[in-house]
Coordinates of C-alpha atoms in Angstrom, one line a residue:
Chain A
M1 CA 0.0 0.0 0.0
Y2 CA 2.7 2.4 1.0
N3 CA 4.8 1.7 -2.0
N4 CA 1.8 2.1 -4.2
L5 CA 1.2 5.5 -2.8
S6 CA 4.8 6.6 -3.2
F7 CA 4.7 5.5 -6.7
R8 CA 1.5 7.4 -7.4
M9 CA 2.9 10.6 -5.8
I10 CA 6.1 10.4 -7.9
F11 CA 4.1 9.5 -11.0
V12 CA 1.7 12.4 -10.7
M13 CA 4.4 15.0 -9.9
V14 CA 6.6 13.8 -12.8
L15 CA 3.6 13.9 -15.1
I16 CA 2.6 17.4 -14.1
T17 CA 6.1 18.9 -14.3
A18 CA 6.7 17.2 -17.6
V19 CA 3.5 18.6 -19.1
S20 CA 4.2 22.0 -17.7
G21 CA 7.7 22.0 -19.1
L22 CA 6.5 20.9 -22.5
V23 CA 3.8 23.6 -22.6
L24 CA 6.2 26.3 -21.5
S25 CA 8.9 25.4 -24.0
G26 CA 6.2 25.6 -26.7
V27 CA 5.0 29.1 -25.6
W28 CA 8.6 30.3 -25.3
S29 CA 9.7 29.1 -28.7
V30 CA 6.7 30.9 -30.2
S31 CA 7.4 34.2 -28.4
V32 CA 11.2 34.4 -28.2
E33 CA 11.6 36.0 -31.7
K34 CA 9.0 38.6 -30.9
I35 CA 10.6 39.5 -27.5
K36 CA 14.0 39.9 -29.2
K37 CA 12.5 42.0 -32.0
N38 CA 10.8 44.3 -29.4
E39 CA 14.2 45.3 -28.1
T40 CA 15.6 46.2 -31.5
I41 CA 12.4 48.0 -32.5
R42 CA 12.7 50.2 -29.4
V43 CA 16.3 51.1 -30.2
E44 CA 15.5 51.9 -33.8
E45 CA 12.5 54.0 -32.9
A46 CA 14.6 56.1 -30.5
L47 CA 17.3 56.5 -33.3
Y48 CA 14.8 57.8 -35.9
S49 CA 12.9 60.0 -33.5
I50 CA 16.0 61.8 -32.3
N51 CA 17.3 62.2 -35.8
P52 CA 14.4 62.6 -38.2
Q53 CA 16.7 63.3 -41.1
V54 CA 18.4 60.0 -40.8
K55 CA 17.3 57.2 -43.2
S56 CA 19.7 54.4 -42.5
F57 CA 22.3 53.3 -40.0
K58 CA 25.3 51.0 -39.7
V59 CA 26.6 49.5 -36.5
K60 CA 30.3 49.9 -36.0
V61 CA 32.3 48.1 -33.3
K62 CA 35.7 49.3 -32.1
N63 CA 37.6 47.9 -29.1
G64 CA 34.5 46.2 -27.8
E65 CA 32.3 49.3 -27.9
S66 CA 29.6 49.6 -30.5
I67 CA 28.1 52.7 -32.0
Y68 CA 25.4 53.4 -34.6
E69 CA 26.5 55.5 -37.6
C70 CA 23.5 57.4 -38.8
Y71 CA 23.2 58.4 -42.5
D72 CA 20.7 60.7 -44.2
K73 CA 19.1 59.9 -47.6
D74 CA 22.2 60.9 -49.5
K75 CA 24.3 58.4 -47.5
I76 CA 26.1 61.3 -45.7
L77 CA 27.2 60.6 -42.1
K78 CA 25.0 62.8 -39.9
A79 CA 25.3 61.6 -36.3
Y80 CA 26.5 59.0 -33.9
F81 CA 24.0 57.1 -31.8
F82 CA 24.7 54.8 -28.9
L83 CA 23.2 53.2 -25.8
A84 CA 24.3 53.9 -22.3
E85 CA 23.4 52.3 -19.0
G86 CA 23.9 53.2 -15.4
N87 CA 22.4 53.1 -12.0
G88 CA 19.3 55.2 -11.3
F89 CA 17.6 55.9 -8.0
Q90 CA 16.6 52.2 -7.4
A91 CA 17.2 50.3 -10.6
P92 CA 19.3 50.7 -13.8
I93 CA 18.5 53.3 -16.3
K94 CA 19.1 52.7 -20.0
V95 CA 19.2 55.6 -22.4
A96 CA 19.8 56.1 -26.1
L97 CA 21.9 59.1 -27.0
S98 CA 22.9 60.8 -30.2
V99 CA 25.8 63.2 -30.8
D100 CA 26.9 65.1 -33.9
I101 CA 29.8 63.8 -36.0
D102 CA 32.3 66.2 -34.3
W103 CA 31.3 65.1 -30.8
K104 CA 30.6 68.8 -30.0
N105 CA 26.9 68.7 -29.4
I106 CA 24.4 66.2 -28.1
T107 CA 21.5 66.1 -30.6
G108 CA 19.0 64.1 -28.5
I109 CA 18.3 61.6 -25.9
R110 CA 15.6 59.0 -25.2
V111 CA 15.2 56.9 -22.0
L112 CA 14.6 53.3 -23.0
E113 CA 14.4 51.6 -19.6
Q114 CA 13.8 53.0 -16.2
S115 CA 12.1 52.1 -12.9
E116 CA 12.3 55.5 -11.3
T117 CA 9.5 56.7 -8.9
P118 CA 6.4 57.5 -10.8
G119 CA 5.6 61.2 -10.7
L120 CA 9.1 62.0 -9.6
G121 CA 12.1 60.4 -11.2
A122 CA 10.0 58.9 -13.9
K123 CA 9.8 62.5 -15.3
I124 CA 13.1 61.8 -17.1
T125 CA 11.0 60.1 -19.7
E126 CA 9.1 63.3 -20.5
D127 CA 9.7 65.5 -23.5
S128 CA 10.6 68.5 -21.3
F129 CA 13.5 66.6 -20.0
Y130 CA 14.6 65.3 -23.5
D131 CA 14.5 68.9 -24.8
K132 CA 17.1 70.0 -22.3
F133 CA 19.6 67.7 -24.0
S134 CA 19.1 68.7 -27.6
S135 CA 21.9 71.0 -28.7
L136 CA 23.8 70.6 -25.5
T137 CA 27.5 71.4 -26.0
L138 CA 30.1 68.9 -24.9
L139 CA 33.3 71.1 -25.3
E140 CA 35.5 68.3 -24.0
K141 CA 34.0 68.9 -20.6
P142 CA 31.4 66.6 -19.0
V143 CA 27.8 67.7 -18.8
V144 CA 27.0 69.2 -15.4
C145 CA 23.7 68.8 -13.5
I146 CA 22.7 71.9 -11.5
K147 CA 20.0 72.8 -9.1
E148 CA 19.9 76.5 -9.7
K149 CA 17.0 78.2 -11.4
A150 CA 18.5 78.5 -14.9
E151 CA 21.3 77.0 -16.9
K152 CA 24.3 79.4 -17.2
T153 CA 26.3 77.7 -19.8
N154 CA 25.5 75.4 -22.7
S155 CA 26.8 72.3 -21.0
E156 CA 24.5 72.5 -18.0
I157 CA 21.3 70.7 -17.3
R158 CA 18.9 71.9 -14.7
A159 CA 17.8 68.9 -12.6
I160 CA 14.1 68.1 -12.5
T161 CA 12.5 69.4 -9.3
A162 CA 12.2 66.6 -6.7
A163 CA 14.1 64.3 -9.0
T164 CA 17.7 65.4 -8.6
I165 CA 19.0 61.9 -8.2
S166 CA 17.4 60.6 -11.4
S167 CA 18.5 63.7 -13.4
Q168 CA 22.1 63.4 -12.0
A169 CA 22.1 59.6 -12.8
V170 CA 21.2 60.3 -16.4
V171 CA 23.9 62.9 -16.7
D172 CA 26.5 60.7 -15.0
L173 CA 25.8 57.7 -17.2
I174 CA 26.0 59.9 -20.3
N175 CA 29.4 61.4 -19.3
K176 CA 30.8 58.0 -18.4
K177 CA 29.7 56.4 -21.7
I178 CA 31.0 59.3 -23.8
K179 CA 34.4 59.0 -22.0
I180 CA 34.5 55.3 -22.7
L181 CA 33.6 55.7 -26.4
R182 CA 36.2 58.5 -26.9
K183 CA 38.8 56.3 -25.3
A184 CA 37.8 53.4 -27.5
G185 CA 38.7 55.6 -30.5
F186 CA 35.4 57.0 -31.8
Chain B
M1 CA -24.5 25.0 2.8
S2 CA -23.7 25.4 -0.9
N3 CA -23.8 28.6 -2.9
S4 CA -25.8 29.0 -6.2
P5 CA -23.6 29.5 -9.3
V6 CA -24.4 33.2 -9.3
Q7 CA -23.3 33.5 -5.7
E8 CA -20.1 31.7 -6.5
F9 CA -19.3 34.4 -9.0
T10 CA -20.5 37.5 -7.1
K11 CA -19.0 36.6 -3.7
G12 CA -15.5 37.4 -5.1
I13 CA -16.6 40.8 -6.2
W14 CA -18.3 42.1 -3.0
K15 CA -18.9 39.8 0.0
E16 CA -15.4 38.1 -0.1
N17 CA -13.5 40.6 -2.2
P18 CA -9.9 39.4 -2.1
V19 CA -8.4 42.9 -1.9
L20 CA -10.8 44.8 0.3
I21 CA -12.3 42.1 2.6
Q22 CA -10.0 39.1 2.6
L23 CA -6.9 41.3 2.3
L24 CA -5.1 38.6 0.3
G25 CA -2.2 39.1 -2.0
M26 CA -1.3 42.5 -0.5
C27 CA 2.2 42.6 -2.0
P28 CA 1.2 43.4 -5.6
V29 CA -1.7 45.4 -4.3
L30 CA 0.6 47.8 -2.6
A31 CA 3.5 47.7 -5.0
V32 CA 2.0 48.2 -8.4
T33 CA -1.0 50.5 -7.9
G34 CA 0.9 53.7 -8.6
T35 CA -0.9 54.1 -11.9
V36 CA -4.2 52.7 -13.2
V37 CA -2.5 51.0 -16.2
N38 CA -0.2 49.0 -14.0
G39 CA -3.0 48.1 -11.6
L40 CA -5.2 47.0 -14.4
A41 CA -2.5 44.9 -16.1
M42 CA -1.6 43.3 -12.8
G43 CA -5.3 42.5 -12.1
L44 CA -5.8 40.9 -15.5
A45 CA -2.6 38.9 -15.3
T46 CA -3.6 37.6 -11.9
S47 CA -7.1 36.8 -13.0
F48 CA -5.8 34.9 -16.0
V49 CA -3.6 32.8 -13.8
L50 CA -6.3 32.3 -11.2
I51 CA -9.0 31.1 -13.7
C52 CA -6.6 28.8 -15.5
S53 CA -5.1 27.3 -12.4
N54 CA -8.6 26.8 -10.9
I55 CA -9.7 24.9 -14.0
I56 CA -6.7 22.6 -14.1
I57 CA -6.7 22.0 -10.3
S58 CA -10.4 21.2 -10.1
L59 CA -10.0 18.8 -13.0
L60 CA -7.1 17.1 -11.4
R61 CA -8.5 17.2 -7.9
N62 CA -9.1 13.4 -7.7
F63 CA -5.9 12.6 -9.5
I64 CA -3.4 14.4 -7.3
P65 CA -2.5 12.6 -4.0
K66 CA -3.2 14.9 -1.1
Q67 CA 0.3 14.5 0.3
V68 CA 1.9 16.3 -2.7
R69 CA -1.1 18.6 -3.6
I70 CA 0.6 21.9 -2.7
A71 CA 3.7 21.1 -4.7
C72 CA 1.5 20.2 -7.7
Y73 CA -0.6 23.3 -7.3
I74 CA 2.5 25.5 -7.3
V75 CA 3.8 23.8 -10.5
V76 CA 0.5 24.4 -12.2
I77 CA 0.3 28.0 -11.0
A78 CA 4.0 28.7 -12.0
T79 CA 3.3 27.4 -15.5
F80 CA 0.5 29.8 -16.1
V81 CA 2.4 32.7 -14.5
T82 CA 5.4 32.0 -16.8
M83 CA 3.0 31.9 -19.8
A84 CA 1.5 35.3 -18.7
D85 CA 5.0 36.7 -18.2
I86 CA 6.2 35.6 -21.7
F87 CA 2.9 36.9 -23.3
I88 CA 3.3 40.3 -21.7
K89 CA 6.9 40.6 -22.6
A90 CA 6.2 39.7 -26.2
N91 CA 3.2 42.0 -26.6
F92 CA 3.2 44.8 -24.0
M93 CA 6.9 45.7 -23.5
D94 CA 6.2 48.9 -21.5
I95 CA 3.9 47.2 -19.1
S96 CA 6.4 44.4 -18.6
K97 CA 9.1 46.9 -17.8
A98 CA 6.8 48.8 -15.4
L99 CA 5.7 45.8 -13.5
G100 CA 9.2 44.3 -13.4
P101 CA 9.5 41.3 -11.0
F102 CA 5.8 41.5 -9.9
I103 CA 4.5 39.4 -12.8
P104 CA 6.7 36.4 -12.0
L105 CA 5.9 37.0 -8.3
I106 CA 2.2 36.2 -9.0
V107 CA 3.4 32.6 -8.3
V108 CA 3.5 33.4 -4.6
N109 CA 0.3 35.5 -4.5
C110 CA -1.5 33.8 -1.7
L111 CA -4.9 34.6 -3.4
I112 CA -4.2 32.0 -6.1
L113 CA -2.9 29.2 -3.9
G114 CA -5.6 30.1 -1.4
R115 CA -8.4 29.6 -4.0
A116 CA -6.8 26.4 -5.3
E117 CA -6.6 24.9 -1.8
A118 CA -9.8 26.3 -0.4
F119 CA -12.1 26.0 -3.4
A120 CA -10.8 24.4 -6.7
S121 CA -9.6 21.3 -4.9
K122 CA -13.1 20.6 -3.5
H123 CA -15.5 21.8 -6.2
S124 CA -16.4 21.0 -9.8
C125 CA -14.7 22.6 -12.8
F126 CA -17.7 24.7 -13.6
K127 CA -18.0 26.2 -10.1
S128 CA -14.2 26.7 -10.0
I129 CA -14.3 28.7 -13.2
L130 CA -17.0 30.9 -11.7
D131 CA -15.1 31.3 -8.5
G132 CA -11.9 32.2 -10.4
L133 CA -13.8 34.7 -12.6
G134 CA -15.4 36.3 -9.5
M135 CA -12.2 36.5 -7.4
G136 CA -10.3 37.7 -10.4
A137 CA -12.8 40.4 -11.1
G138 CA -12.8 41.4 -7.5
F139 CA -9.0 41.5 -7.4
T140 CA -8.9 43.6 -10.6
L141 CA -11.6 46.0 -9.4
G142 CA -9.8 46.4 -6.0
L143 CA -6.5 47.2 -7.8
I144 CA -8.3 49.7 -10.1
L145 CA -10.0 51.4 -7.2
I146 CA -6.7 51.8 -5.2
S147 CA -4.7 52.8 -8.2
S148 CA -7.3 55.4 -9.4
V149 CA -7.2 57.1 -6.0
R150 CA -3.4 57.1 -6.0
E151 CA -2.9 58.2 -9.6
L152 CA -5.6 60.9 -9.2
L153 CA -4.2 62.4 -6.0
G154 CA -0.5 61.7 -6.7
N155 CA -0.4 62.7 -10.4
G156 CA -3.7 64.5 -11.1
S157 CA -4.5 62.0 -13.8
I158 CA -6.3 58.7 -14.6
L159 CA -4.9 56.3 -17.2
G160 CA -2.3 58.9 -17.9
M161 CA -4.9 61.5 -18.9
S162 CA -4.8 64.7 -16.9
I163 CA -8.2 65.1 -15.1
I164 CA -7.5 67.8 -12.6
G165 CA -6.2 71.1 -14.0
S166 CA -2.8 72.5 -13.5
W167 CA -3.8 74.4 -10.4
F168 CA -3.7 71.1 -8.5
K169 CA -0.4 70.4 -6.8
P170 CA -0.1 66.6 -6.8
W171 CA 0.3 64.9 -3.5
L172 CA 3.6 63.1 -4.3
I173 CA 3.3 60.9 -1.3
M174 CA 0.4 59.1 -2.9
V175 CA 2.6 57.6 -5.7
L176 CA 5.3 56.6 -3.2
P177 CA 5.0 53.4 -1.1
P178 CA 3.5 55.1 2.0
G179 CA 0.7 56.4 -0.3
A180 CA -0.3 52.8 -1.0
F181 CA -0.8 52.1 2.6
I182 CA -2.7 55.4 3.2
A183 CA -5.1 54.8 0.2
M184 CA -5.5 51.2 1.1
G185 CA -6.4 52.0 4.7
F186 CA -9.0 54.6 3.8
I187 CA -10.6 52.4 1.1
V188 CA -10.8 49.3 3.4
A189 CA -12.3 51.4 6.2
G190 CA -14.8 53.0 3.8
M191 CA -15.7 49.5 2.5
H192 CA -16.5 48.3 6.0
V193 CA -18.6 51.4 6.8
I194 CA -20.7 50.7 3.7
K195 CA -20.9 47.0 4.5
E196 CA -22.1 47.4 8.0
K197 CA -25.0 49.8 7.1

C-alpha cells in the first residue's frame, strides 16, 4: 500500500512537471523571436525619433564598444547614436543618446528603460527633460547637472525638481559612456 | 450549505472581495498600484492565472494525491504565470518593464494558492471557473480602485490623462510606497462602513 502511494505521488508529480515543461517550451519558442524583436524596435524607434533626417544606420564596433553611424538619404554621415546604461535611483536606467559627428553637441536623448519613482524620477522620460539635452554642448567637458534656477552655460542641465538623483544619474551615465567611447577611439 | 452558481461568481466581487475584505495578495496590491494602467495589467494577469489554475486544479482534484497537492498546485500556477509573463513581454513591452518582477511574483500570490486549496480542490470545474472569474474580477476592481485614488491624488491623472487642472499640486506621497498604505487604509475602512450599514 505504502509503495503504491509513493509510486503514485512520484508519477503524478513527474507527469505534471513534464506537461508543464512541455507547454512552456512551446510558448517560449513561439514568443522568443517577438521578444528579441521588441528590443531592436525600441532602439531603432529612438534613433529615428532623435534624428528625423536619418534614413539608415550602420553598427560599428571598435575595441568592444559599439556605435550606430546614422546616414541621411544621400548616405552622408549625420550623427552617432549609442546606448548607455547606469544606476538610477533604485534600478538601472538605459538611455539612447545621439551626438553630432564632431562630438561637439548632443543632438538628442531617449530613455529606453527605467524604474524611477512614478511622478518624480520617472519624469526623465518626458519631452521636457529630453528637450534640455538637444543641442547641449560637450566642449571636451562633461555635462553638469545643476540645481539653480537656470542654466548658465550650454553644457549644464537643470535637474528636475524633486528628481535630482534621477537627473544626475542620467547625466552621469552619459558622461561615463562618452568618455569610454572616446577612449575606444570613436 | 452550498452557494448557487451566481453566488459563486458574485461573492468574489463584493462579499469576499480578495483585496478589500480578505486582504489577500497584498504585496502586488501595494506595490504596483501607482498608476491605473499598472493596476489593471496586474489585475488581468492575476485573473488569467487564477482562472486557468482553478480549471486545471479542479479537473485534477481526484488525481493528485493529497500528500503532494501543494507542490502540484505550485507547479500548475507557476506554469501559467510564466506563460503570462512571456505573453506580456512579447506584446506589452512597456507594461512588462513597469511591473518588473511583480509578474513572476504572481506565483507566490496567496490569493491564487488560497483559492486552489480552499475552493478548486473541493469543487467541480464549472464552479471553480465561476469562483476564479469572480475572485479575479474582485481583485482587478480592487486594484483599479486603489490605483485610481493614488494616480488621481498623486499625479492628477487617470490612465495617464490629466483630469485635474494644473492648479492642482499633486500629493507626491500618494505615488510613493506610503501612499499605497494610506489609500488602502481609507478604502478598506470605507468599505467596512458601507458593508455594516
